Coordinates of C-alpha atoms in Angstrom, one line a residue:
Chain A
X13 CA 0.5 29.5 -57.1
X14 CA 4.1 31.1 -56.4
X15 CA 7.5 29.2 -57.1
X16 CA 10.0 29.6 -54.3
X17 CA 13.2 28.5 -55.3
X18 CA 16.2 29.4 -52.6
X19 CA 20.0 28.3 -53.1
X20 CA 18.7 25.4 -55.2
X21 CA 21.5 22.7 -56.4
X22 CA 21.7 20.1 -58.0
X23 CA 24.4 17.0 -59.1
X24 CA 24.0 14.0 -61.4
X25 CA 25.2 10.8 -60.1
X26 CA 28.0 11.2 -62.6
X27 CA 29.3 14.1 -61.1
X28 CA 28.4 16.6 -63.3
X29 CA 26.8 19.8 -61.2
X30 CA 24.3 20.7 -63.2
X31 CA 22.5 23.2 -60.8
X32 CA 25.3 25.7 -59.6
X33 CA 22.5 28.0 -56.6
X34 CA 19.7 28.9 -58.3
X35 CA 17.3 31.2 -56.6
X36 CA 13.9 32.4 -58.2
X37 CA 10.8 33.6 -57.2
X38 CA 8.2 32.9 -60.0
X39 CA 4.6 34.5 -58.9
X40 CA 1.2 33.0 -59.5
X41 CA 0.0 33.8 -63.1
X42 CA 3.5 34.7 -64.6
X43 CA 4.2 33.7 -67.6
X44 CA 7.9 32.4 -68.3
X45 CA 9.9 31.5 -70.8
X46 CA 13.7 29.6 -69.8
X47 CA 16.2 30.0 -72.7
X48 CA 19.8 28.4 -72.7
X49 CA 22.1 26.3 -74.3
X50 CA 22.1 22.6 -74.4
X51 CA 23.2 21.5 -71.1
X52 CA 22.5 24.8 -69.0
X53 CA 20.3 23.1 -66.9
X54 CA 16.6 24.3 -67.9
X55 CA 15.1 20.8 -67.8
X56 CA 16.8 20.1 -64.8
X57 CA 15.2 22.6 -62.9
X58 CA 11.7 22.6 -63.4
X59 CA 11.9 18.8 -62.9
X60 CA 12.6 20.1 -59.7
X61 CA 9.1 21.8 -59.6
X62 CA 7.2 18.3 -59.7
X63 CA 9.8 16.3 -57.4
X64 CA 11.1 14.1 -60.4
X65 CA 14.0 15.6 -59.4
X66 CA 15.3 16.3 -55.8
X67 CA 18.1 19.1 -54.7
X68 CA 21.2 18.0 -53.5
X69 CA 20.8 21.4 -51.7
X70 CA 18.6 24.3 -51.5
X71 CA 14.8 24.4 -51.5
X72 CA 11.6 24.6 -53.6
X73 CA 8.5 25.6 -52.6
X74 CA 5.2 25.1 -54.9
X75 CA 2.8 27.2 -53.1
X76 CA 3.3 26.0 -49.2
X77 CA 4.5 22.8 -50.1
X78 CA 8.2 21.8 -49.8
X79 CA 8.9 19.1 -52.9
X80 CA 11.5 17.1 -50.5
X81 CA 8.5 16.4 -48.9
X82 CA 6.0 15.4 -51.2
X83 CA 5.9 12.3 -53.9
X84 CA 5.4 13.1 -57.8
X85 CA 1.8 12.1 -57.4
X86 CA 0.9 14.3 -55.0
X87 CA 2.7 17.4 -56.7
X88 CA 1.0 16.5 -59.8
X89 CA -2.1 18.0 -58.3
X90 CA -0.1 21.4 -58.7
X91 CA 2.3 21.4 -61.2
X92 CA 1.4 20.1 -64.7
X93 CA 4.7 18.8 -67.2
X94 CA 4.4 18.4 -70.4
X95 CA 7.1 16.5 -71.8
X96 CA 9.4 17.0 -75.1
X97 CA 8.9 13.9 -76.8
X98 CA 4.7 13.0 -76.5
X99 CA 5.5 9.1 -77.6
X100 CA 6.9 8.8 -74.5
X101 CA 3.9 9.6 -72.2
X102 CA 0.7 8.6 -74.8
X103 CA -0.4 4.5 -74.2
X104 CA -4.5 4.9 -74.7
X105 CA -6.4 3.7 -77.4
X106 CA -8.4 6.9 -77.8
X107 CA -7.3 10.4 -77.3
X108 CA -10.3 10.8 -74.9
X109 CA -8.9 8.0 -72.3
X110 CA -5.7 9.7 -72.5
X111 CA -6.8 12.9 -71.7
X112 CA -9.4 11.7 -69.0
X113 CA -6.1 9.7 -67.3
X114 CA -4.8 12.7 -65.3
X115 CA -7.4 14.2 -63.9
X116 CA -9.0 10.8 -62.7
X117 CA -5.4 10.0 -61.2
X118 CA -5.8 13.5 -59.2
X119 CA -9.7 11.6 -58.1
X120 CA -11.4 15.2 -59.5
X121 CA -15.2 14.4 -59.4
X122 CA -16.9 12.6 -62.2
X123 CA -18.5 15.6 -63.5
X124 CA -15.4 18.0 -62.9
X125 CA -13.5 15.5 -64.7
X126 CA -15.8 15.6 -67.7
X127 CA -15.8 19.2 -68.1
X128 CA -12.2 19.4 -67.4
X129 CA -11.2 17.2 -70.2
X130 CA -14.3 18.8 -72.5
X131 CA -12.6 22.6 -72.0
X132 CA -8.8 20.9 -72.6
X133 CA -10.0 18.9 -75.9
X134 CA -11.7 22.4 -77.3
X135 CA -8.5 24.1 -76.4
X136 CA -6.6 22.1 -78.6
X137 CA -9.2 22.0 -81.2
X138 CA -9.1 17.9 -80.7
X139 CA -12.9 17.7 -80.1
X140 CA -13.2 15.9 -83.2
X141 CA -10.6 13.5 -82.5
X142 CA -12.0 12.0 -79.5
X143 CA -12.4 8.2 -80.6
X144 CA -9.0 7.8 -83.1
X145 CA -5.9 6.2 -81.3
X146 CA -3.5 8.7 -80.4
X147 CA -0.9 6.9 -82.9
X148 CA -3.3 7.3 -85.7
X149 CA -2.4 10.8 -85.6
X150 CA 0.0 13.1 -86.8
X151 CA 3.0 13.7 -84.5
X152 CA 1.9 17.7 -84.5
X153 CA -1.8 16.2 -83.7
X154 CA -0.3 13.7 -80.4
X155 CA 1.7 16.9 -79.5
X156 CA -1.6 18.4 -79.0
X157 CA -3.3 15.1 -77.2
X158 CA -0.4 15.4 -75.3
X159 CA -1.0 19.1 -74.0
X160 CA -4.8 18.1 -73.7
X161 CA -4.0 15.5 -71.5
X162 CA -2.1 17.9 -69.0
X163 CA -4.1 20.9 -69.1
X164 CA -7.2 18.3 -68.4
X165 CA -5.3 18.5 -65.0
X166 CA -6.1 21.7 -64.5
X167 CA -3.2 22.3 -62.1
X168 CA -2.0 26.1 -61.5
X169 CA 1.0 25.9 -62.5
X170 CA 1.8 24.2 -66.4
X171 CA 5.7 23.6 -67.5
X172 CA 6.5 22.9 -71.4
X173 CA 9.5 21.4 -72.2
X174 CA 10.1 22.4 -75.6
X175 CA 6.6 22.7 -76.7
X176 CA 7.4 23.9 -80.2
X177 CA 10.2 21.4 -81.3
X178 CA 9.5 20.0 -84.8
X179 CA 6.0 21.7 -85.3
X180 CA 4.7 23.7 -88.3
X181 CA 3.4 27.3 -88.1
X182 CA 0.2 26.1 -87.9
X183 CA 0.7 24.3 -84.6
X184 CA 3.0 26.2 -83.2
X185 CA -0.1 28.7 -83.1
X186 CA -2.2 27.2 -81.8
X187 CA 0.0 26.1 -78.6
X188 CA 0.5 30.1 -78.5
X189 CA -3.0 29.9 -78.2
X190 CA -2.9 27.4 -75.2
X191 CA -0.7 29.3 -73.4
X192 CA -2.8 32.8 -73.8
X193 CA -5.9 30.8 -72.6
X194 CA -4.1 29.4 -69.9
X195 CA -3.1 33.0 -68.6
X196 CA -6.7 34.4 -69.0
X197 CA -7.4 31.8 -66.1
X198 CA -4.6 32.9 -64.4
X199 CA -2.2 29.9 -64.6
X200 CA 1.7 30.2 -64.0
X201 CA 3.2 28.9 -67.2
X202 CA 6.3 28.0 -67.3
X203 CA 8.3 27.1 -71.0
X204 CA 11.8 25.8 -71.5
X205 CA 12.4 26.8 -75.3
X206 CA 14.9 27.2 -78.2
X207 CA 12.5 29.2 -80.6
X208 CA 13.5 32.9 -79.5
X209 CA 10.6 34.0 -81.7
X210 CA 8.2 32.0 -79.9
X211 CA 9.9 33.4 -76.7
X212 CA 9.3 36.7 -77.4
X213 CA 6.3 36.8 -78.6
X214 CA 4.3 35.0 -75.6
X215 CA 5.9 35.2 -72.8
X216 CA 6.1 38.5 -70.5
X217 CA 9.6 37.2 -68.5
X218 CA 12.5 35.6 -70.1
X219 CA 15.1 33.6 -67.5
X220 CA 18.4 32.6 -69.8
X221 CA 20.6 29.9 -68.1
X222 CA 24.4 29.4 -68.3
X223 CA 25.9 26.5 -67.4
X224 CA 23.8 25.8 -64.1
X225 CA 23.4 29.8 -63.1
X226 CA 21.0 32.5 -64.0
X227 CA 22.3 34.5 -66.5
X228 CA 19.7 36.8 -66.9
X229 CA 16.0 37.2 -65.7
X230 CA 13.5 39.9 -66.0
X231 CA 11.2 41.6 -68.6
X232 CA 11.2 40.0 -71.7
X233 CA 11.6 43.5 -73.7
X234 CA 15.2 44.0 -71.0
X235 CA 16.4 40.7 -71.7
X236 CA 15.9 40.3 -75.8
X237 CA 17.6 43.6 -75.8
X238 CA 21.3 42.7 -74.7
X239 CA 22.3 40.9 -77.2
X240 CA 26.0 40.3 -76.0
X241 CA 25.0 38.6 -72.8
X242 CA 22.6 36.3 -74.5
X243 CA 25.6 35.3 -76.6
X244 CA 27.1 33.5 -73.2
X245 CA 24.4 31.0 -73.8
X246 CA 24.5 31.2 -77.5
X247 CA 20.9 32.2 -77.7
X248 CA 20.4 35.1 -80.7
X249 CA 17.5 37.9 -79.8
X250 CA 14.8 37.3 -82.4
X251 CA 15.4 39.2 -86.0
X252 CA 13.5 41.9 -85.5
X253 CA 15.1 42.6 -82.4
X254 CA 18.7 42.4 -83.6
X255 CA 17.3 44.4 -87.0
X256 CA 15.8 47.1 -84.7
X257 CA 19.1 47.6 -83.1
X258 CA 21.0 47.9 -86.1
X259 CA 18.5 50.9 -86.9
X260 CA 19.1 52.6 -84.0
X261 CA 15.5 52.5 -82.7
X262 CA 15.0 53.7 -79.1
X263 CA 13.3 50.8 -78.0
X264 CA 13.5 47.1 -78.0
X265 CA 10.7 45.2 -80.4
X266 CA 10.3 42.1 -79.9
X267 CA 7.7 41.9 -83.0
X268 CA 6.2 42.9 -85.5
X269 CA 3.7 45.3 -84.2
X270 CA 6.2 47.2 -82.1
X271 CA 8.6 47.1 -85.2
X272 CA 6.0 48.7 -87.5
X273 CA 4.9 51.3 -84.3
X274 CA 8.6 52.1 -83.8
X275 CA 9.6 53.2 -87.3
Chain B
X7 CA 21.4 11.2 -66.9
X8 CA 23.4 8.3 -66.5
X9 CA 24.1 6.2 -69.5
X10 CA 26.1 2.9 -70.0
X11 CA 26.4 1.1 -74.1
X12 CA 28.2 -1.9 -72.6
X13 CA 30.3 -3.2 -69.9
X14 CA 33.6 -1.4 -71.4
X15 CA 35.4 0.4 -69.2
X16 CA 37.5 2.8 -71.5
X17 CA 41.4 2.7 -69.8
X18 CA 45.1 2.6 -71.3
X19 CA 46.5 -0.6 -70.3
X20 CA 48.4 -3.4 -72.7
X21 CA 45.0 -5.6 -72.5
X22 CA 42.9 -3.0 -73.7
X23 CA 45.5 -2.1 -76.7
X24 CA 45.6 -6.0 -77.8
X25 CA 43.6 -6.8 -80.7
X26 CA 40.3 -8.2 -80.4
X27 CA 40.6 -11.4 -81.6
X28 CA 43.7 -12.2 -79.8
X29 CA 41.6 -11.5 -76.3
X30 CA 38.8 -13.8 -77.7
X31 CA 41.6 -16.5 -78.3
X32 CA 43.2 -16.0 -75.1
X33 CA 39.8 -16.2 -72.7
X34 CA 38.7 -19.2 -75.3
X35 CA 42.2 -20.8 -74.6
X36 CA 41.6 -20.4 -71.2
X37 CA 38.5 -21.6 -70.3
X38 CA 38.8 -24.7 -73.1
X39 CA 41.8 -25.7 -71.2
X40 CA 40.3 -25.5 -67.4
X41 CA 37.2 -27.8 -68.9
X42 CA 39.9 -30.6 -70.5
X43 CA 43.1 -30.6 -68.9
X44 CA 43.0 -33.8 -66.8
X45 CA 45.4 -32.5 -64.1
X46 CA 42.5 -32.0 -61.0
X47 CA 43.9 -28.0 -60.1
X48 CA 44.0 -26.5 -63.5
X49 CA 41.0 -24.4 -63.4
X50 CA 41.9 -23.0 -59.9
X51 CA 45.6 -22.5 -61.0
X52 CA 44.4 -20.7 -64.3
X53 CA 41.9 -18.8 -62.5
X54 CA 44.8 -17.2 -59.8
X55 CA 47.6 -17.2 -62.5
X56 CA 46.0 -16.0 -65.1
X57 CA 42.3 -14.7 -65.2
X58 CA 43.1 -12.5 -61.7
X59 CA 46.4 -11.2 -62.8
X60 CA 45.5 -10.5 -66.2
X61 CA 42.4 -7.9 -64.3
X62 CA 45.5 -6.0 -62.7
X63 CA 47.4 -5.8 -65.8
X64 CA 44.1 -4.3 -67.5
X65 CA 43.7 -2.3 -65.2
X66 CA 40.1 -3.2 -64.2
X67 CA 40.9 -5.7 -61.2
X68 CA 38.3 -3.2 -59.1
X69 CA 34.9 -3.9 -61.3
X70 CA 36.4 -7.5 -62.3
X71 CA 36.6 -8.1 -58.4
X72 CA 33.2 -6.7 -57.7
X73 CA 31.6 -8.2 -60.7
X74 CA 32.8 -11.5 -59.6
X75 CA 32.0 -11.3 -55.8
X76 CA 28.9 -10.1 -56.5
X77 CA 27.5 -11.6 -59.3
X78 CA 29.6 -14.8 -60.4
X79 CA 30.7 -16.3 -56.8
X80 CA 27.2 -16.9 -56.2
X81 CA 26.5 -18.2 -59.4
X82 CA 29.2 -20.5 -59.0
X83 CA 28.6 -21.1 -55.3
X84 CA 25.1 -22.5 -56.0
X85 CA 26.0 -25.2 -59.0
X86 CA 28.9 -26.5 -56.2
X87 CA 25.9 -26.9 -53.4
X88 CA 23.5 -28.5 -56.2
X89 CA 26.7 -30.9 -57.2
X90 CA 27.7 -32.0 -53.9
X91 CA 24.9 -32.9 -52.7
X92 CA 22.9 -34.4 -55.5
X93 CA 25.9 -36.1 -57.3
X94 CA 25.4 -39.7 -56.6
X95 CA 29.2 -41.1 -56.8
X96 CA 31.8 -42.2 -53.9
X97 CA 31.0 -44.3 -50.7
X98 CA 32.4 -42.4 -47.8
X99 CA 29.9 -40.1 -46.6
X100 CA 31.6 -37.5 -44.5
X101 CA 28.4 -35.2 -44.1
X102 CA 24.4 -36.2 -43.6
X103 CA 21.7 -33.4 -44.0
X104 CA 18.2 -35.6 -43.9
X105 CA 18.1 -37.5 -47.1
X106 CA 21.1 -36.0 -48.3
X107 CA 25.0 -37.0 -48.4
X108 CA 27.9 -35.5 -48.8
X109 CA 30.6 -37.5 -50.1
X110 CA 34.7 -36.5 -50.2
X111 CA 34.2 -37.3 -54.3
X112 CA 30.7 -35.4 -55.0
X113 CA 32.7 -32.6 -52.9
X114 CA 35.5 -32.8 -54.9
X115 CA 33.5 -32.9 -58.4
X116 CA 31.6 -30.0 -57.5
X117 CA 34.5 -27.9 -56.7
X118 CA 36.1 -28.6 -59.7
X119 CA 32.8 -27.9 -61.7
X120 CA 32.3 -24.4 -59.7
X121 CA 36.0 -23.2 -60.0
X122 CA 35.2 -24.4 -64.0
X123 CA 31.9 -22.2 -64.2
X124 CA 33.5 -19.2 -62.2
X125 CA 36.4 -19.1 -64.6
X126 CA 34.6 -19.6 -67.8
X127 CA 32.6 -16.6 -66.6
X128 CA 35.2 -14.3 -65.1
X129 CA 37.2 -14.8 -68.5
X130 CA 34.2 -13.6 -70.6
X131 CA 33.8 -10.6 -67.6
X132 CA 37.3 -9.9 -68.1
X133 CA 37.1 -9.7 -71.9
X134 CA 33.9 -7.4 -71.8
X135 CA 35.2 -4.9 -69.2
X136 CA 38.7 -4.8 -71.8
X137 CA 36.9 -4.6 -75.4
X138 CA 34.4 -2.3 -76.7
X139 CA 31.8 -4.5 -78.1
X140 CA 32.0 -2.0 -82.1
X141 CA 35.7 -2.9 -81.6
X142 CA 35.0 -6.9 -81.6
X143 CA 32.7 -6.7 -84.2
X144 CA 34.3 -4.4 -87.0
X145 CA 37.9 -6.5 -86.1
X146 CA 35.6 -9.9 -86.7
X147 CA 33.6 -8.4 -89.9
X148 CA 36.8 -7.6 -91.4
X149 CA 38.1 -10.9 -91.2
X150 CA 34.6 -12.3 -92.9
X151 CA 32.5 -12.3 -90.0
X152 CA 29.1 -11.2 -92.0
X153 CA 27.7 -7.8 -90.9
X154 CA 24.2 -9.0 -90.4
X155 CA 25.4 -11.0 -88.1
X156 CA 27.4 -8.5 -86.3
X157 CA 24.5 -6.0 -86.1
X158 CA 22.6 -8.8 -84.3
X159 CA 24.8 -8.9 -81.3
X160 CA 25.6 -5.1 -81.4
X161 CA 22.2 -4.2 -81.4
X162 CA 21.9 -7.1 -78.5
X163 CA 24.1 -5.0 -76.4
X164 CA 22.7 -2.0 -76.5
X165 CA 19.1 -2.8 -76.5
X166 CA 18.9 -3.0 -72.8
X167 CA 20.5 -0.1 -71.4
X168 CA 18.8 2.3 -74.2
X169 CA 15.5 0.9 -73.1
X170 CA 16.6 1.1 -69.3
X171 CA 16.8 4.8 -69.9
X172 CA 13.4 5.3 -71.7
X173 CA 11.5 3.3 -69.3
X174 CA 13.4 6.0 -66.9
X175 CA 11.9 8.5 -69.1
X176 CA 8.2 7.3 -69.2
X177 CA 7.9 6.1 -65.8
X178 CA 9.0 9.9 -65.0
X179 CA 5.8 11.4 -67.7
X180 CA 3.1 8.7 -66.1
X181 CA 4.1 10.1 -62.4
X182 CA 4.0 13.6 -63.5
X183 CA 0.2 12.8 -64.6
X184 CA -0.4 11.6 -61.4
X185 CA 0.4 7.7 -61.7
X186 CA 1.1 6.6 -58.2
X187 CA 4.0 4.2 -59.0
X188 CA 5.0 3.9 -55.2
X189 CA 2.3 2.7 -53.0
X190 CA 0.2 -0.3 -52.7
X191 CA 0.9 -3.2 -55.4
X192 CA -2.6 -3.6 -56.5
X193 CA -2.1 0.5 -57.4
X194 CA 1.6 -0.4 -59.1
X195 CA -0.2 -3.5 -60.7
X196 CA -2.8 -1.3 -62.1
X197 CA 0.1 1.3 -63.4
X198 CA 1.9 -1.2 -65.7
X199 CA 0.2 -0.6 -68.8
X200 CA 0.8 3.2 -69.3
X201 CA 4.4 2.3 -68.8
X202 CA 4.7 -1.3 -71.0
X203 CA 2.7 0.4 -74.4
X204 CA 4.6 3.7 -74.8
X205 CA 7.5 1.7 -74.1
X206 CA 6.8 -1.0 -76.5
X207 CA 5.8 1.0 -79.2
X208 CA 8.9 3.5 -78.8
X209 CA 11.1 0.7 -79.1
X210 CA 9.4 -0.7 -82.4
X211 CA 10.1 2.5 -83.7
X212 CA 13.7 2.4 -83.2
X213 CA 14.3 -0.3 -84.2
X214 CA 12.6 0.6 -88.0
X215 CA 14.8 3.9 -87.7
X216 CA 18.2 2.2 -87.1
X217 CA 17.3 -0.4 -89.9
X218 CA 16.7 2.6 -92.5
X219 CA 19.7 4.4 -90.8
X220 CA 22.4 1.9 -91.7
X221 CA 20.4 1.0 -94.8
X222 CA 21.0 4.3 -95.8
X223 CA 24.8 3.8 -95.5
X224 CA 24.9 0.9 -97.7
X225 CA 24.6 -2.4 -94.8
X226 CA 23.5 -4.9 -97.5
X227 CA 26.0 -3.5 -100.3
X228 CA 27.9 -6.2 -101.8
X229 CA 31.1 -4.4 -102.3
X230 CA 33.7 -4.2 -99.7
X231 CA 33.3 -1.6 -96.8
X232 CA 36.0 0.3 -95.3
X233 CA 36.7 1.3 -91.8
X234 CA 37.7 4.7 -90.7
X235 CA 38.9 3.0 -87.4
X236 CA 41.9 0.9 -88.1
X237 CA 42.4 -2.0 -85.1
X238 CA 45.9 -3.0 -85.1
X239 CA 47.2 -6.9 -85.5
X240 CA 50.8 -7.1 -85.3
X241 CA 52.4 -9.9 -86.3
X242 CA 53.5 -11.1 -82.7
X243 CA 49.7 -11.7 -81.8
X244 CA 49.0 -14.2 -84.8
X245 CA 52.2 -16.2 -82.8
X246 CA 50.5 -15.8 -79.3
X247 CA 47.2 -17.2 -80.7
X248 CA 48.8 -20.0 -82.7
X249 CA 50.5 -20.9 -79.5
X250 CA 47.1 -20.6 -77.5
X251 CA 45.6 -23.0 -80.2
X252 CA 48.6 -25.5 -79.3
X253 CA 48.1 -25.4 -75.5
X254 CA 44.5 -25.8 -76.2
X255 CA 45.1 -29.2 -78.5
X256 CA 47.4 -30.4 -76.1
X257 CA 45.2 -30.2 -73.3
X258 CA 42.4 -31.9 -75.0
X259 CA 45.0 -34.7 -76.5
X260 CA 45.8 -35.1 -73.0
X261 CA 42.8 -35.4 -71.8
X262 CA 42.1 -38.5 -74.4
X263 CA 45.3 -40.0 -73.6
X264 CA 44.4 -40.5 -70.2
X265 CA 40.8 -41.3 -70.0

């Protein structure tokens, strides 16, 4: 499902304009990483996407639908969030309730909702961990129920707010693993991140934000590579990246693989 | 997102730069005297000669104003209707609503008791919007007020706008899974729970991680502490509260004389 985003701005009741005319165009199965500094305005505009947020000006357009128009329960049939901080959204006793909540909120059919909820618990490896309270569980492991319980949704588009904040290696592969799943079936996923390594090695498009503008936005391997723009928004291009430059290779690597094929 | 610790309102004015303890005297003065003086007028003279004036001079007569219109006239306006009408003294009724009467001394009574209430609450208003609530408590700890104590009220304070904002939070995850938190009330009935637990929990949490926090930094020590914020006392304050403690023992001696 495509993103339309024309003009969009945005002011906090404090006065702070945090959203300066941001126009995008995301199509349907992209795959998107948003990098900026604290305060550029990344979570402020995909809480845009699912109407938590509204635009002082400017439009946004999930698919045909204008958000001004419709409540956060409706959008939530299209646009999945996943929020930073998972103690904030868990309240079940089991991780299967918790997961099963969304999609019955979106009234899916008995039998959809099972197998939606069966595919999103094998995703995140949590089939084992049906019965146990989500608070029993590690905060790596509720970071997962978490993610279970929005991809049970099984809306087209998915936004991550940070989804790698505070997680081991481990984890943090096997969100990467998420996401490459979710793009096999052709879902627009969209991350707001800090981990440039993470950045560039899942997501095809990079969009950096400064201070409520676009800084930069376009192929991943374009964007890693200029290195004194990035530094607007103090985000550093991955090591590798930086190291290949300093070598002098041709070609920006964003990891490993292209490091090791470009030497 | 919009985020308020207190009712403080941080300006440069001659009340805000007065130490703590001196504002806590003067309100205290205040609203002791309006509650013993025997003269009839005192709380309404103290109320427009000192509570209102003292709002312009700091600097917050705007929020004082609107705090008090909205939220302490009717407050006050309510305890004069209850008085008046169901205070049983005086002969003359001069007004008869079915079983009711109004009398000139129940009216009297009860607009003494309102003006009372409102200044007793428009002092403490007046004090909240001038001191920062950290300010009051490290200036009262120093002097021997114990810190457990302190952290009580501090932690009072701030409880309720920090879980304001993480309710904000949680009501804002829920509707993003589809929680309809807008329509019908049986639906918003039926939507309480995923809000309440996370909410509950959360809370319980931080309240074991700001215990271990200031544990860490040596709260139960028994050695003296000191600050890195010095609040000032000069010596012509310690003479405005001892005179505030006169006026205050005069009014009440007054008050005994009399009665």
């Amino acid at each position: 499902m495509k993103i339309e985003i024309q003009d969009l701005r945005f002011i906090y009741p404090t006065g702070l304009e945090a959203l300066k005319g941001i126009s995008l165009t995301i199509e349907a199965g992209e795959q998107v990483a948003i990098v900026g500094q604290n305060g550029a305005g990344k979570t402020t505009l995909v809480r845009h996407f699912n109407g938590l947020l509204q635009p002082a000006s400017g439009s946004v357009l999930i698919g045909d639908w204008d958000v001004k128009k419709y409540s956060v329960a409706k959008l939530a049939s299209r646009v999945g969030y996943v929020f930073q901080n998972p103690d904030e959204q868990l309240f079940s006793r089991d991780v299967l309730t918790e997961v099963t909540f969304g999609p019955k909120n979106l009234k899916y059919a008995k039998e959809k909702i099972d197998e939606l909820v069966k595919r999103a618990l094998s995703l995140t490896e949590l089939t084992d961990k049906t019965e146990t309270n989500p608070y029993d569980l590690s905060p790596t492991w509720r970071k997962m129920v978490a993610l279970a319980s929005i991809i049970a949704m099984d809306t087209p588009i998915v936004i991550f707010d940070e989804p790698t904040t505070g997680q081991d290696a481990v984890n943090v592969a096997r969100i990467a693993n998420v996401i490459a799943e979710l793009r096999k079936e052709g879902k627009t996923v969209i991350t707001i991140t800090h981990d440039i390594d993470f950045c560039a090695e899942n997501f095809e498009r990079v969009i950096a934000l400064s201070k409520g503008q676009v800084l930069l936005d376009g192929p991943a391997r374009e964007i890693l590579g200029q290195e004194e723009i990035l530094a607007q928004t103090y985000v550093d291009p991955p090591q590798l990246t930086r190291l290949g430059k300093r070598l002098g290779l041709k070609e920006t690597v964003r990891n490993q693989e292209e490091f090791l094929n470009s030497l | 997102m919009h985020e308020r610790l207190s009712f403080h309102i941080k300006r440069d004015s001659v009340i805000h730069k007065l130490n703590p303890l001196t504002k806590l005297t003067l309100i205290l003065a205040l609203i002791l005297i309006s509650f013993t003086s025997p003269w009839y007028w005192t709380p309404h003279v103290v109320l427009l000669l000192a509570v209102i004036p003292l709002s312009g001079l700091g600097r917050v007569f705007p929020e004082f104003f609107k705090a008090a219109t909205r939220l302490i006239l009717p407050a006050a306006g309510f305890l004069f209707l209850m008085q008046a009408f169901f205070q049983p003294i005086g002969e003359e009724v001069i007004f008869k609503f079915y079983f009711l009467d109004i009398t000139q001394e129940s009216l009297m009574f009860a607009f003494r008791n309102a003006m009372r209430v409102f200044v007793m609450i428009s002092a403490f208003t007046l004090f909240l919007l001038t001191t920062h609530p950290s300010e009051l408590m490290s200036d009262l700890t120093r002097r021997g007020l114990p810190g457990q104590f302190a952290y009580v009220i501090i932690s009072t304070l701030q409880i309720l706008p920090q879980m304001q904002a993480k309710a904000q939070t949680i009501i804002a995850a829920q509707r993003s899974r589809g929680l309809d938190t807008e329509s019908t009330f049986l639906k918003r009935a039926g939507s309480v729970l995923p809000l309440v637990g996370p909410l509950v929990f959360g809370s319980l949490v931080e309240v074991e991680e700001r215990a271990i926090a200031i544990e860490a930094r040596g709260f139960t020590s028994k050695n003296s502490k000191t600050s890195l914020h010095e609040i000032p006392d000069p010596s012509f304050e310690k003479t405005i509260r001892w005179a505030l403690l006169m006026l205050v023992i005069l009014s009440i001696a007054a008050n005994l004389w009399l009665s």
